[in-house]
Amino acid sequence: MSVLLEVRNLSKYFRVASGALHAVDNVSFTIDAGKTLGIVGESGCGKSTLGRAILRLQEPTAGRVFFDGMDITSFSKEEMRQIRQHMQIIFQDPYASLNPRLTIAQSIEEPLKVFQPKLTEAERRNRIEELMELVGLSRRNFNAYPHEFDGGRRQRVVIARTLAAEPRFVVCDEPVSALDVSVQAQILNLMMDLQKQLELTFVFISHDLSVVRHISDAVGVMYLGQIVEYADKDTLFQNPGHPYTRALLSAIPSVDLDERRERIILKGEITSPINPKPGCRFAPRCEYATPQCTAADVELEDAGGGHMIACVRRRELFT
């Protein structure tokens, strides 16, 4: 299976009064075509900024992004305009993503006008109806407005508009977190069906580990701008190797009343992302931290089978 997206040492810093805020710091990974990489972590860890930097909606400070072998970080604005047809994004809030003055059909039509300007009006209408049917929207809603829909159907409109560009790669930035639980399952299953049908590749950003486990093939765990663990889904959930990942997994609610799971409560101060010092950024909250953890930056190391962990005490504690 071929690699569709490769991210190399990607960083995004924001200049603030007291220095540089390291929102994304030296992140690297690859995604095979047709697969889903889940990105998880606490709010503020840099997940959404990473997704935007990959698409150059926010210009990276350093690093490279290769899409289908092309270094898009070196592309001009016109070249990026062309490549955006193949690289799209679904945002968290579907209502904020849609123009309230446009009907559903007009919203879906916009990418068709941009990327397929030679289509006739009749051809565009047929394509809009095809896309609405594809995402489970009735054609009778053709002239409806976003305020007439609930959150789930609004997100279906957003997905239809995204598919109108005929992308190969989609960044999904918490696309179900604003929806009710029952609707979340419907949208997730729709996205998985569309992925198989259209051979889409996803980066799926979420703070909900249960959602990520359901949809992802591989998972990257972020903490303060860095990937601290990366593995295929089954390996990460069954054998987490980083103390932060273990704390996250211990917080997943369980419907099994007989299950006895130890809840790991994190203590200590969160490291400032502004001009961070060398060393593991999780160390102030880690019960296993030693002076070695803060002596130098901790790189991801392969624990076997592509299971990457950034912890200097990994072999000592978790093997």
Short mmCIF file of C-alpha atoms in Angstrom, two decimals:
data_model
loop_
_atom_site.label_atom_id
_atom_site.label_comp_id
_atom_site.label_asym_id
_atom_site.label_seq_id
_atom_site.Cartn_x
_atom_site.Cartn_y
_atom_site.Cartn_z
CA MET A 1 0.00 0.00 0.00
CA SER A 2 1.39 3.39 -1.00
CA VAL A 3 2.00 6.35 1.31
CA LEU A 4 -0.32 9.25 0.45
CA LEU A 5 0.75 11.75 3.12
CA GLU A 6 4.11 12.16 4.82
CA VAL A 7 4.74 14.77 7.51
CA ARG A 8 8.39 15.47 8.35
CA ASN A 9 9.43 17.44 11.45
CA LEU A 10 6.45 19.78 11.16
CA SER A 11 6.37 22.71 13.58
CA LYS A 12 4.08 25.67 14.08
CA TYR A 13 5.02 28.44 16.51
CA PHE A 14 3.03 31.54 17.37
CA ARG A 15 4.77 34.72 18.44
CA VAL A 16 3.43 36.02 21.76
CA ALA A 17 4.59 38.77 24.08
CA SER A 18 6.75 36.45 26.19
CA GLY A 19 8.26 34.42 23.35
CA ALA A 20 7.29 31.65 20.95
CA LEU A 21 4.33 29.40 21.70
CA HIS A 22 5.17 25.91 20.42
CA ALA A 23 1.72 24.76 19.26
CA VAL A 24 3.15 21.95 17.09
CA ASP A 25 6.74 20.86 17.59
CA ASN A 26 8.72 18.50 15.36
CA VAL A 27 5.87 16.14 14.41
CA SER A 28 6.46 13.34 11.89
CA PHE A 29 4.26 10.52 10.57
CA THR A 30 3.02 8.85 7.39
CA ILE A 31 -0.45 7.73 6.29
CA ASP A 32 -1.13 5.06 3.69
CA ALA A 33 -3.78 5.71 1.07
CA GLY A 34 -7.24 4.68 2.21
CA LYS A 35 -6.32 4.61 5.92
CA THR A 36 -7.25 6.73 8.94
CA LEU A 37 -4.79 8.21 11.43
CA GLY A 38 -6.41 9.30 14.69
CA ILE A 39 -4.83 12.19 16.59
CA VAL A 40 -5.81 12.38 20.28
CA GLY A 41 -4.86 14.47 23.26
CA GLU A 42 -6.15 17.03 25.74
CA SER A 43 -7.62 20.34 24.63
CA GLY A 44 -4.82 22.73 23.74
CA CYS A 45 -2.28 20.06 22.81
CA GLY A 46 -2.07 21.26 19.19
CA LYS A 47 -4.29 18.73 17.39
CA SER A 48 -6.29 21.25 15.37
CA THR A 49 -3.24 23.39 14.63
CA LEU A 50 -1.51 20.29 13.28
CA GLY A 51 -4.42 19.61 10.93
CA ARG A 52 -4.44 23.18 9.67
CA ALA A 53 -0.66 23.24 9.23
CA ILE A 54 -0.79 20.07 7.13
CA LEU A 55 -3.20 21.82 4.75
CA ARG A 56 -1.31 25.12 4.99
CA LEU A 57 -4.39 26.89 6.28
CA GLN A 58 -1.83 28.03 8.82
CA GLU A 59 1.68 28.27 7.43
CA PRO A 60 4.13 25.90 9.17
CA THR A 61 7.11 27.43 10.93
CA ALA A 62 9.33 24.52 9.90
CA GLY A 63 9.14 21.05 8.43
CA ARG A 64 7.68 19.56 5.27
CA VAL A 65 4.46 17.96 4.13
CA PHE A 66 4.50 15.56 1.19
CA PHE A 67 1.21 14.77 -0.52
CA ASP A 68 1.42 11.96 -3.05
CA GLY A 69 5.18 12.55 -3.22
CA MET A 70 4.87 16.34 -3.76
CA ASP A 71 6.35 18.77 -1.23
CA ILE A 72 3.37 21.09 -0.82
CA THR A 73 5.21 23.30 1.68
CA SER A 74 7.12 24.71 -1.30
CA PHE A 75 3.99 25.33 -3.41
CA SER A 76 2.94 28.81 -4.50
CA LYS A 77 -0.55 30.12 -3.70
CA GLU A 78 -1.78 29.14 -7.16
CA GLU A 79 -0.32 25.65 -6.84
CA MET A 80 -1.95 25.27 -3.42
CA ARG A 81 -5.25 26.41 -4.90
CA GLN A 82 -5.07 23.54 -7.37
CA ILE A 83 -4.01 20.92 -4.83
CA ARG A 84 -6.78 21.90 -2.37
CA GLN A 85 -9.22 20.04 -4.58
CA HIS A 86 -7.56 16.87 -3.32
CA MET A 87 -7.02 18.00 0.30
CA GLN A 88 -10.10 19.10 2.24
CA ILE A 89 -11.16 19.65 5.85
CA ILE A 90 -14.29 19.05 7.92
CA PHE A 91 -14.56 21.41 10.88
CA GLN A 92 -16.02 20.79 14.33
CA ASP A 93 -19.09 23.03 14.21
CA PRO A 94 -21.23 22.36 11.13
CA TYR A 95 -23.40 25.44 11.68
CA ALA A 96 -20.37 27.75 11.73
CA SER A 97 -19.05 25.99 8.61
CA LEU A 98 -22.11 26.86 6.52
CA ASN A 99 -23.21 30.24 5.20
CA PRO A 100 -26.68 30.81 6.71
CA ARG A 101 -27.67 32.88 3.68
CA LEU A 102 -27.10 29.99 1.26
CA THR A 103 -29.41 27.05 0.72
CA ILE A 104 -28.11 23.53 1.13
CA ALA A 105 -27.82 23.16 -2.64
CA GLN A 106 -25.93 26.45 -2.99
CA SER A 107 -23.43 25.43 -0.28
CA ILE A 108 -22.72 22.10 -2.00
CA GLU A 109 -22.54 23.86 -5.36
CA GLU A 110 -19.69 26.20 -4.38
CA PRO A 111 -16.82 23.68 -4.82
CA LEU A 112 -18.32 22.58 -8.13
CA LYS A 113 -18.14 26.14 -9.43
CA VAL A 114 -14.54 26.47 -8.29
CA PHE A 115 -13.09 23.10 -9.33
CA GLN A 116 -15.41 22.10 -12.20
CA PRO A 117 -16.33 25.41 -13.87
CA LYS A 118 -17.21 23.73 -17.20
CA LEU A 119 -20.24 21.93 -15.77
CA THR A 120 -23.58 23.21 -17.01
CA GLU A 121 -26.28 24.27 -14.58
CA ALA A 122 -28.18 21.01 -15.20
CA GLU A 123 -25.01 18.94 -14.64
CA ARG A 124 -24.30 20.79 -11.38
CA ARG A 125 -27.85 20.14 -10.17
CA ASN A 126 -27.53 16.44 -10.95
CA ARG A 127 -24.22 16.29 -9.13
CA ILE A 128 -25.66 18.08 -6.09
CA GLU A 129 -28.54 15.61 -5.93
CA GLU A 130 -26.08 12.70 -6.21
CA LEU A 131 -24.02 14.06 -3.32
CA MET A 132 -27.08 14.65 -1.15
CA GLU A 133 -28.19 11.08 -1.73
CA LEU A 134 -24.68 9.82 -1.02
CA VAL A 135 -24.66 11.37 2.46
CA GLY A 136 -28.26 10.45 3.28
CA LEU A 137 -30.04 13.75 2.63
CA SER A 138 -33.46 13.81 0.96
CA ARG A 139 -33.76 15.74 -2.30
CA ARG A 140 -36.73 17.60 -0.88
CA ASN A 141 -34.20 19.52 1.25
CA PHE A 142 -32.59 20.96 -1.89
CA ASN A 143 -33.71 24.53 -1.12
CA ALA A 144 -33.63 24.30 2.68
CA TYR A 145 -31.38 26.52 4.82
CA PRO A 146 -28.92 25.39 7.54
CA HIS A 147 -31.07 26.73 10.40
CA GLU A 148 -33.83 24.29 9.39
CA PHE A 149 -31.58 21.28 10.12
CA ASP A 150 -30.31 19.63 13.28
CA GLY A 151 -26.59 19.20 13.91
CA GLY A 152 -26.35 15.76 12.33
CA ARG A 153 -27.94 16.80 9.05
CA ARG A 154 -25.86 19.98 8.95
CA GLN A 155 -22.73 17.86 9.22
CA ARG A 156 -24.02 15.69 6.37
CA VAL A 157 -24.29 18.87 4.28
CA VAL A 158 -20.70 19.77 5.18
CA ILE A 159 -19.54 16.28 4.21
CA ALA A 160 -21.42 16.52 0.89
CA ARG A 161 -19.78 19.88 0.20
CA THR A 162 -16.38 18.39 1.02
CA LEU A 163 -16.97 15.47 -1.36
CA ALA A 164 -18.03 17.85 -4.13
CA ALA A 165 -14.35 18.70 -4.59
CA GLU A 166 -13.61 14.97 -5.05
CA PRO A 167 -10.76 14.93 -2.49
CA ARG A 168 -8.38 12.09 -1.78
CA PHE A 169 -7.36 13.29 1.69
CA VAL A 170 -9.55 14.87 4.39
CA VAL A 171 -8.63 16.36 7.77
CA CYS A 172 -11.55 15.70 10.12
CA ASP A 173 -11.24 18.22 12.96
CA GLU A 174 -13.48 16.82 15.72
CA PRO A 175 -16.39 16.42 13.26
CA VAL A 176 -18.73 14.71 15.75
CA SER A 177 -17.87 16.36 19.08
CA ALA A 178 -20.70 18.92 18.72
CA LEU A 179 -23.30 16.22 18.05
CA ASP A 180 -25.48 14.04 20.27
CA VAL A 181 -24.09 10.57 20.98
CA SER A 182 -26.66 8.74 18.83
CA VAL A 183 -26.02 11.12 15.93
CA GLN A 184 -22.25 10.73 16.38
CA ALA A 185 -22.53 7.02 15.58
CA GLN A 186 -24.52 7.75 12.42
CA ILE A 187 -21.97 10.28 11.14
CA LEU A 188 -19.00 8.05 12.02
CA ASN A 189 -20.53 5.08 10.19
CA LEU A 190 -21.30 7.33 7.22
CA MET A 191 -17.69 8.52 7.08
CA MET A 192 -16.37 4.96 7.26
CA ASP A 193 -18.71 3.85 4.47
CA LEU A 194 -17.67 6.81 2.31
CA GLN A 195 -14.01 6.05 2.98
CA LYS A 196 -14.40 2.53 1.60
CA GLN A 197 -16.57 3.61 -1.30
CA LEU A 198 -14.45 6.58 -2.40
CA GLU A 199 -11.02 5.39 -1.17
CA LEU A 200 -10.54 8.40 1.10
CA THR A 201 -7.65 8.96 3.49
CA PHE A 202 -8.39 10.63 6.84
CA VAL A 203 -6.59 12.41 9.64
CA PHE A 204 -9.22 12.18 12.37
CA ILE A 205 -8.70 14.64 15.23
CA SER A 206 -10.58 14.05 18.47
CA HIS A 207 -10.31 14.13 22.26
CA ASP A 208 -12.71 11.17 22.47
CA LEU A 209 -10.68 7.96 22.58
CA SER A 210 -13.74 5.76 22.05
CA VAL A 211 -14.51 7.55 18.78
CA VAL A 212 -10.89 7.32 17.65
CA ARG A 213 -10.78 3.60 18.43
CA HIS A 214 -13.91 3.07 16.32
CA ILE A 215 -12.72 4.81 13.17
CA SER A 216 -8.88 4.78 13.14
CA ASP A 217 -6.30 2.35 11.78
CA ALA A 218 -3.41 3.99 13.63
CA VAL A 219 -3.30 6.51 16.49
CA GLY A 220 -0.93 9.31 17.42
CA VAL A 221 -1.08 10.69 20.97
CA MET A 222 -0.18 14.38 21.30
CA TYR A 223 0.96 16.23 24.39
CA LEU A 224 1.85 19.94 24.28
CA GLY A 225 2.59 19.97 20.57
CA GLN A 226 4.50 16.70 20.35
CA ILE A 227 3.64 13.13 19.41
CA VAL A 228 4.52 11.06 22.48
CA GLU A 229 3.22 7.72 21.19
CA TYR A 230 2.28 6.31 17.79
CA ALA A 231 1.04 2.82 16.97
CA ASP A 232 -1.63 0.85 15.20
CA LYS A 233 -4.99 1.02 16.96
CA ASP A 234 -4.96 -2.42 18.57
CA THR A 235 -1.40 -2.10 19.88
CA LEU A 236 -1.97 1.32 21.40
CA PHE A 237 -5.19 0.42 23.20
CA GLN A 238 -4.02 -3.00 24.41
CA ASN A 239 -0.40 -2.18 25.26
CA PRO A 240 0.15 1.58 25.79
CA GLY A 241 3.78 2.42 26.43
CA HIS A 242 3.76 6.06 27.49
CA PRO A 243 2.55 7.17 30.96
CA TYR A 244 0.39 9.89 29.39
CA THR A 245 -1.33 7.41 27.07
CA ARG A 246 -2.02 5.13 30.02
CA ALA A 247 -3.61 8.01 31.91
CA LEU A 248 -5.81 8.88 28.93
CA LEU A 249 -6.96 5.29 28.46
CA SER A 250 -7.77 4.92 32.16
CA ALA A 251 -10.28 7.79 31.80
CA ILE A 252 -12.42 6.04 29.14
CA PRO A 253 -15.87 5.32 30.65
CA SER A 254 -16.90 1.67 30.73
CA VAL A 255 -20.40 0.18 30.56
CA ASP A 256 -19.17 -2.97 32.30
CA LEU A 257 -20.12 -2.54 35.97
CA ASP A 258 -17.92 -5.48 36.98
CA GLU A 259 -14.78 -4.06 35.37
CA ARG A 260 -12.16 -2.92 37.84
CA ARG A 261 -10.03 -0.31 36.13
CA GLU A 262 -7.44 1.75 37.96
CA ARG A 263 -8.03 5.44 37.29
CA ILE A 264 -4.77 7.33 36.88
CA ILE A 265 -5.12 10.85 38.26
CA LEU A 266 -2.55 13.25 36.86
CA LYS A 267 -1.06 15.77 39.26
CA GLY A 268 1.49 18.54 39.01
CA GLU A 269 1.83 21.65 36.87
CA ILE A 270 1.41 21.62 33.11
CA THR A 271 4.57 22.69 31.29
CA SER A 272 4.25 26.06 29.56
CA PRO A 273 4.27 25.73 25.76
CA ILE A 274 5.97 29.14 25.53
CA ASN A 275 9.72 28.69 25.07
CA PRO A 276 9.64 25.17 26.59
CA LYS A 277 12.84 23.89 28.14
CA PRO A 278 14.53 20.70 26.88
CA GLY A 279 13.26 17.41 28.19
CA CYS A 280 9.99 15.52 28.37
CA ARG A 281 7.12 17.99 28.61
CA PHE A 282 5.02 15.48 30.51
CA ALA A 283 7.64 15.04 33.25
CA PRO A 284 6.09 17.52 35.78
CA ARG A 285 2.89 15.42 35.79
CA CYS A 286 4.53 11.98 35.53
CA GLU A 287 4.89 9.79 38.61
CA TYR A 288 7.85 7.98 37.01
CA ALA A 289 9.88 11.11 36.16
CA THR A 290 13.59 11.27 37.03
CA PRO A 291 16.26 13.92 36.35
CA GLN A 292 17.11 11.98 33.19
CA CYS A 293 13.67 12.88 31.79
CA THR A 294 14.44 16.60 31.80
CA ALA A 295 18.09 16.44 30.77
CA ALA A 296 17.38 16.51 27.01
CA ASP A 297 14.52 16.25 24.53
CA VAL A 298 13.06 12.76 24.26
CA GLU A 299 12.74 11.35 20.75
CA LEU A 300 10.27 8.73 19.56
CA GLU A 301 11.84 5.25 19.59
CA ASP A 302 10.54 2.10 17.93
CA ALA A 303 9.49 -0.42 20.55
CA GLY A 304 8.89 -2.99 17.84
CA GLY A 305 6.46 -3.32 14.96
CA GLY A 306 6.27 0.42 14.39
CA HIS A 307 5.13 1.14 17.95
CA MET A 308 6.82 4.50 18.61
CA ILE A 309 7.18 5.78 22.18
CA ALA A 310 8.88 8.92 23.54
CA CYS A 311 9.81 7.86 27.08
CA VAL A 312 13.32 7.35 28.46
CA ARG A 313 12.04 4.82 31.03
CA ARG A 314 9.87 2.83 28.64
CA ARG A 315 11.97 -0.35 28.70
CA GLU A 316 12.39 -0.20 32.46
CA LEU A 317 8.73 0.34 33.32
CA PHE A 318 6.50 -1.07 30.62
CA THR A 319 8.18 -4.03 28.93
#
